[in-house]
Coordinates of C-alpha atoms and ligand atoms in Angstrom, one line a residue:
M14 CA 218.6 -120.5 115.8
S15 CA 220.9 -121.8 113.0
T16 CA 222.4 -125.2 113.5
Q17 CA 224.8 -124.7 110.7
K18 CA 228.6 -124.5 111.5
P19 CA 230.0 -121.2 110.4
V20 CA 232.4 -121.7 107.6
R21 CA 235.6 -119.7 107.9
R22 CA 237.6 -119.9 104.7
I23 CA 240.8 -118.1 104.1
T24 CA 239.9 -114.8 102.4
V25 CA 241.3 -112.9 99.4
P26 CA 242.6 -110.1 101.6
Q27 CA 244.4 -112.6 103.8
I28 CA 246.2 -114.0 100.8
R29 CA 246.9 -110.5 99.5
N30 CA 248.4 -109.5 102.9
R31 CA 250.8 -112.4 102.8
K32 CA 253.1 -110.4 100.4
G33 CA 256.7 -110.9 101.7
G34 CA 255.5 -113.0 104.6
Q35 CA 255.0 -116.6 105.3
P36 CA 255.1 -118.5 102.0
I37 CA 251.7 -119.2 100.5
V38 CA 250.9 -122.9 100.0
S39 CA 248.7 -124.0 97.2
L40 CA 247.8 -126.9 95.0
T41 CA 245.3 -127.7 92.2
S42 CA 242.4 -130.0 92.9
Y43 CA 239.6 -131.0 90.7
H44 CA 237.4 -133.2 92.8
A45 CA 235.9 -133.4 96.3
H46 CA 237.9 -136.2 97.8
T47 CA 241.4 -134.9 97.0
A48 CA 240.2 -131.3 97.7
A49 CA 239.2 -132.4 101.3
V50 CA 242.8 -133.6 101.9
V51 CA 244.5 -130.5 100.4
D52 CA 242.0 -128.3 102.3
K53 CA 243.7 -129.1 105.6
Y54 CA 247.0 -127.6 104.4
A55 CA 246.7 -125.2 101.4
D56 CA 246.0 -121.5 101.7
F57 CA 244.2 -121.7 98.4
I58 CA 243.1 -124.5 96.1
L59 CA 243.1 -123.8 92.4
V60 CA 240.6 -125.6 90.2
G61 CA 242.9 -125.1 87.3
D62 CA 242.0 -125.6 83.6
S63 CA 244.9 -128.1 83.6
L64 CA 242.0 -130.4 84.5
G65 CA 241.4 -130.7 80.7
M66 CA 244.6 -132.6 80.4
V67 CA 244.7 -134.3 83.9
M68 CA 241.1 -135.4 84.2
H69 CA 239.9 -135.5 80.6
G70 CA 243.0 -136.5 78.6
M71 CA 243.0 -133.4 76.4
D72 CA 246.2 -132.3 74.6
S73 CA 246.0 -128.8 76.0
T74 CA 243.7 -126.5 78.0
I75 CA 242.2 -124.9 74.9
G76 CA 239.2 -127.2 74.8
V77 CA 238.1 -126.7 78.3
S78 CA 234.6 -125.2 78.7
L79 CA 233.1 -123.0 81.3
E80 CA 230.6 -125.8 82.1
L81 CA 233.5 -128.2 82.9
M82 CA 235.2 -125.6 85.2
I83 CA 231.9 -125.1 86.9
M84 CA 231.3 -128.8 87.4
H85 CA 234.8 -129.4 89.0
G86 CA 234.7 -126.1 90.9
T87 CA 231.4 -127.0 92.5
A88 CA 232.8 -130.4 93.6
V89 CA 235.9 -128.8 95.1
V90 CA 233.9 -126.2 97.0
R91 CA 231.6 -129.0 98.3
G92 CA 234.7 -131.0 99.5
T93 CA 236.4 -128.1 101.3
E94 CA 235.7 -125.7 104.2
R95 CA 238.9 -123.9 104.9
S96 CA 241.0 -123.0 101.9
L97 CA 240.1 -120.2 99.5
V98 CA 238.9 -121.8 96.3
V99 CA 240.0 -120.2 93.0
V100 CA 238.5 -121.3 89.7
D101 CA 240.2 -120.7 86.3
L102 CA 238.3 -119.0 83.6
P103 CA 238.9 -121.1 80.5
F104 CA 240.1 -120.1 77.1
G105 CA 237.4 -118.2 75.1
S106 CA 235.3 -117.3 78.2
Y107 CA 236.9 -113.8 79.0
E108 CA 239.3 -112.5 76.4
E109 CA 236.8 -110.8 74.1
S110 CA 235.7 -108.1 76.4
P111 CA 235.4 -107.1 80.0
A112 CA 231.7 -107.6 79.9
L113 CA 232.0 -111.2 78.6
A114 CA 234.6 -111.8 81.4
F115 CA 232.2 -110.4 84.0
R116 CA 229.4 -112.7 82.8
S117 CA 231.6 -115.8 82.8
A118 CA 233.2 -115.0 86.2
A119 CA 229.9 -114.1 87.8
K120 CA 228.4 -117.5 86.5
V121 CA 231.4 -119.4 87.9
M122 CA 231.2 -117.7 91.3
K123 CA 227.4 -118.0 91.6
E124 CA 227.3 -121.6 90.5
T125 CA 230.4 -123.0 92.3
G126 CA 230.5 -120.8 95.4
C127 CA 234.2 -120.2 94.9
G128 CA 235.9 -117.1 96.3
A129 CA 237.9 -115.9 93.3
V130 CA 238.7 -116.6 89.6
K131 CA 242.0 -116.7 87.7
L132 CA 242.7 -115.6 84.2
E133 CA 245.8 -115.5 82.0
G134 CA 247.5 -112.5 80.5
G135 CA 249.3 -109.3 81.5
Q136 CA 248.9 -105.8 80.1
R137 CA 246.3 -107.0 77.6
M138 CA 244.0 -108.2 80.4
A139 CA 244.5 -105.2 82.8
E140 CA 241.3 -103.4 81.8
T141 CA 239.3 -106.6 82.3
I142 CA 240.9 -107.2 85.7
R143 CA 240.0 -103.7 86.8
F144 CA 236.4 -104.2 85.4
L145 CA 236.0 -107.4 87.4
T146 CA 237.5 -106.3 90.7
E147 CA 235.5 -103.0 90.7
R148 CA 232.4 -105.2 90.4
G149 CA 233.1 -107.6 93.3
I150 CA 235.1 -110.3 91.5
P151 CA 238.5 -111.1 93.0
V152 CA 241.0 -111.9 90.3
M153 CA 244.2 -113.9 90.5
A154 CA 246.4 -113.1 87.4
H155 CA 248.7 -115.5 85.6
I156 CA 251.7 -114.4 83.4
G157 CA 254.9 -115.9 82.0
L158 CA 254.2 -119.2 80.4
T159 CA 250.4 -119.0 79.8
P160 CA 249.2 -122.4 78.5
Q161 CA 246.0 -120.9 76.9
S162 CA 248.4 -119.0 74.6
S163 CA 250.5 -122.0 73.7
N164 CA 249.5 -121.8 70.1
T165 CA 250.8 -118.3 69.7
M166 CA 253.8 -118.9 72.0
G167 CA 254.8 -122.0 69.9
G168 CA 254.5 -124.4 72.8
F169 CA 255.3 -124.6 76.5
K170 CA 258.5 -122.6 76.7
T171 CA 260.3 -121.3 79.8
Q172 CA 260.0 -117.5 79.8
G173 CA 262.8 -114.9 80.3
R174 CA 265.7 -116.9 79.1
D175 CA 266.4 -113.9 76.8
E176 CA 267.0 -110.9 79.1
S177 CA 265.6 -108.6 76.4
D178 CA 262.1 -110.1 77.2
W179 CA 262.2 -109.1 80.8
V180 CA 260.8 -105.6 80.4
A181 CA 257.6 -107.0 78.9
H182 CA 257.1 -109.5 81.6
E183 CA 257.8 -106.9 84.3
A184 CA 255.3 -104.5 82.6
D185 CA 252.7 -107.4 82.6
A186 CA 253.2 -107.9 86.3
E187 CA 252.9 -104.3 87.1
A188 CA 249.8 -103.8 84.9
V189 CA 247.8 -106.7 86.6
S190 CA 248.9 -105.6 90.1
E191 CA 247.9 -102.0 89.3
A192 CA 244.5 -103.2 87.9
G193 CA 243.6 -104.8 91.2
A194 CA 244.6 -108.5 91.0
F195 CA 245.1 -109.9 94.5
A196 CA 247.9 -112.4 93.6
L197 CA 249.9 -113.3 90.5
V198 CA 250.9 -116.7 89.3
L199 CA 254.3 -116.8 87.6
E200 CA 254.6 -119.9 85.5
G201 CA 257.7 -121.3 83.7
M202 CA 260.0 -118.4 84.3
V203 CA 263.7 -118.1 85.0
E204 CA 264.6 -117.3 88.6
P205 CA 266.2 -113.9 88.2
L206 CA 263.1 -112.6 86.4
A207 CA 260.7 -114.2 89.0
A208 CA 262.8 -112.6 91.7
R209 CA 262.7 -109.1 90.1
I210 CA 259.0 -109.3 89.6
T211 CA 258.4 -110.5 93.2
E212 CA 260.4 -107.6 94.5
Q213 CA 258.7 -105.1 92.2
V214 CA 255.0 -105.9 92.6
A215 CA 252.8 -105.2 95.6
I216 CA 250.9 -108.4 95.4
P217 CA 252.1 -112.0 96.3
T218 CA 253.6 -114.0 93.4
I219 CA 252.8 -117.7 93.3
G220 CA 255.5 -119.7 91.4
I221 CA 255.1 -122.8 89.3
G222 CA 258.4 -123.6 87.7
A223 CA 259.5 -120.0 88.7
S224 CA 261.9 -120.7 91.6
A225 CA 261.8 -120.3 95.4
K226 CA 262.0 -116.5 95.1
C227 CA 258.2 -116.2 94.8
D228 CA 255.9 -115.4 97.7
G229 CA 254.2 -118.8 97.4
Q230 CA 254.2 -122.0 95.3
I231 CA 251.6 -124.0 93.4
L232 CA 251.9 -127.5 91.8
V233 CA 249.4 -129.6 90.0
L234 CA 248.4 -132.2 92.6
E235 CA 248.5 -135.2 90.3
D236 CA 252.1 -134.2 89.2
M237 CA 253.4 -134.1 92.8
L238 CA 251.6 -137.3 93.8
G239 CA 253.3 -139.3 91.1
L240 CA 250.3 -139.9 88.9
N241 CA 251.7 -138.2 85.8
P242 CA 254.3 -140.5 84.1
K243 CA 256.0 -137.5 82.5
P244 CA 255.8 -134.5 85.0
P245 CA 257.4 -131.2 84.0
K246 CA 261.1 -131.0 85.0
F247 CA 260.6 -128.5 87.8
V248 CA 258.1 -130.8 89.6
K249 CA 259.2 -132.5 92.8
V250 CA 257.3 -135.8 93.0
Y251 CA 256.4 -136.5 96.7
S252 CA 254.6 -139.8 96.3
D253 CA 254.2 -142.8 94.0
I254 CA 250.4 -142.9 93.8
G255 CA 250.5 -144.1 90.2
D256 CA 252.5 -147.3 91.1
R257 CA 250.4 -147.8 94.2
I258 CA 247.1 -147.6 92.2
E259 CA 248.5 -150.1 89.7
Q260 CA 249.6 -152.5 92.5
A261 CA 246.1 -152.3 94.1
V262 CA 244.4 -152.9 90.8
K263 CA 246.7 -155.9 90.1
T264 CA 246.1 -157.4 93.6
Y265 CA 242.3 -156.9 93.1
T266 CA 242.5 -158.6 89.7
E267 CA 244.4 -161.6 91.1
E268 CA 241.9 -161.9 94.0
V269 CA 238.8 -161.7 91.7
T270 CA 240.2 -164.3 89.2
S271 CA 241.2 -166.6 92.0
R272 CA 237.8 -166.1 93.8
K273 CA 239.5 -164.7 96.9
F274 CA 237.4 -161.6 96.6
P275 CA 234.7 -161.1 97.8
S276 CA 235.3 -162.9 101.0
E277 CA 232.9 -163.5 103.9
D278 CA 233.7 -159.9 105.1
N279 CA 232.7 -158.3 101.8
I280 CA 229.2 -159.5 101.3
Y281 CA 225.7 -158.6 102.5
R282 CA 223.8 -161.3 104.3
Ligands
KIV312 O1 245.6 -124.8 85.3 C1 246.4 -124.9 86.2 O2 246.6 -125.9 86.8 C2 247.2 -123.7 86.4 C3 248.4 -123.9 87.3 C4 249.4 -124.6 86.6 C5 248.9 -122.6 87.9 O3 246.9 -122.6 85.9

């Protein structure tokens, strides 16, 4: 008889079926401790390639490797038991061909134990999304402001300010939905466009800087916790963890230098 507790995570079809229903809650997480907290509340946790900037001080997500995603993805899966864990495919690991994307995604899923992968791109990635989903790899798509294309986009710019661009974004959304993506991240997009896409596509849209009209929301955990001194404008900061860390480090420093720490309670006898 097995003594293991059965693990019941939220599934890809459950997320897919939330279209137009109760808003989907999600956050990024990159390590086991924070993931364990987020796990109590989020429907899915994204191990986003934003970890390159947040955890490793990179300037963009371009330098993030598959190995780095696997390392953080493994930690998040270990730290959680309830939320669906989605891991980003990093730049260079999938764009070249559906076959390369399959190899990268399969490696991520086997080595981390995550339940799905996310990749950036609309119509141009539709063939790849179909190739993966037909072979057992659930895919979350990501359109609008796609940070891995920041060099071709000329930076991090809100998408859809010019109405003449809407047709292309709508075609991207339709293409990834048609190809079998189970959900779609809309990043950095004006509200009327996000609302139109949310109405048009059959799969849930997850907004980040894309208004309350989406079927769910995601934020970078460190941004909403107050650890990023310059969070993007759309972020609501729910805590002041950065200041509290500094206060704790300051108090510790004062106690060490005045020999108040360690005290009797903090030593082995
Ligand atoms: O990498 C990331 O954190 C993301 C979210 C911003 C959606 O892709």
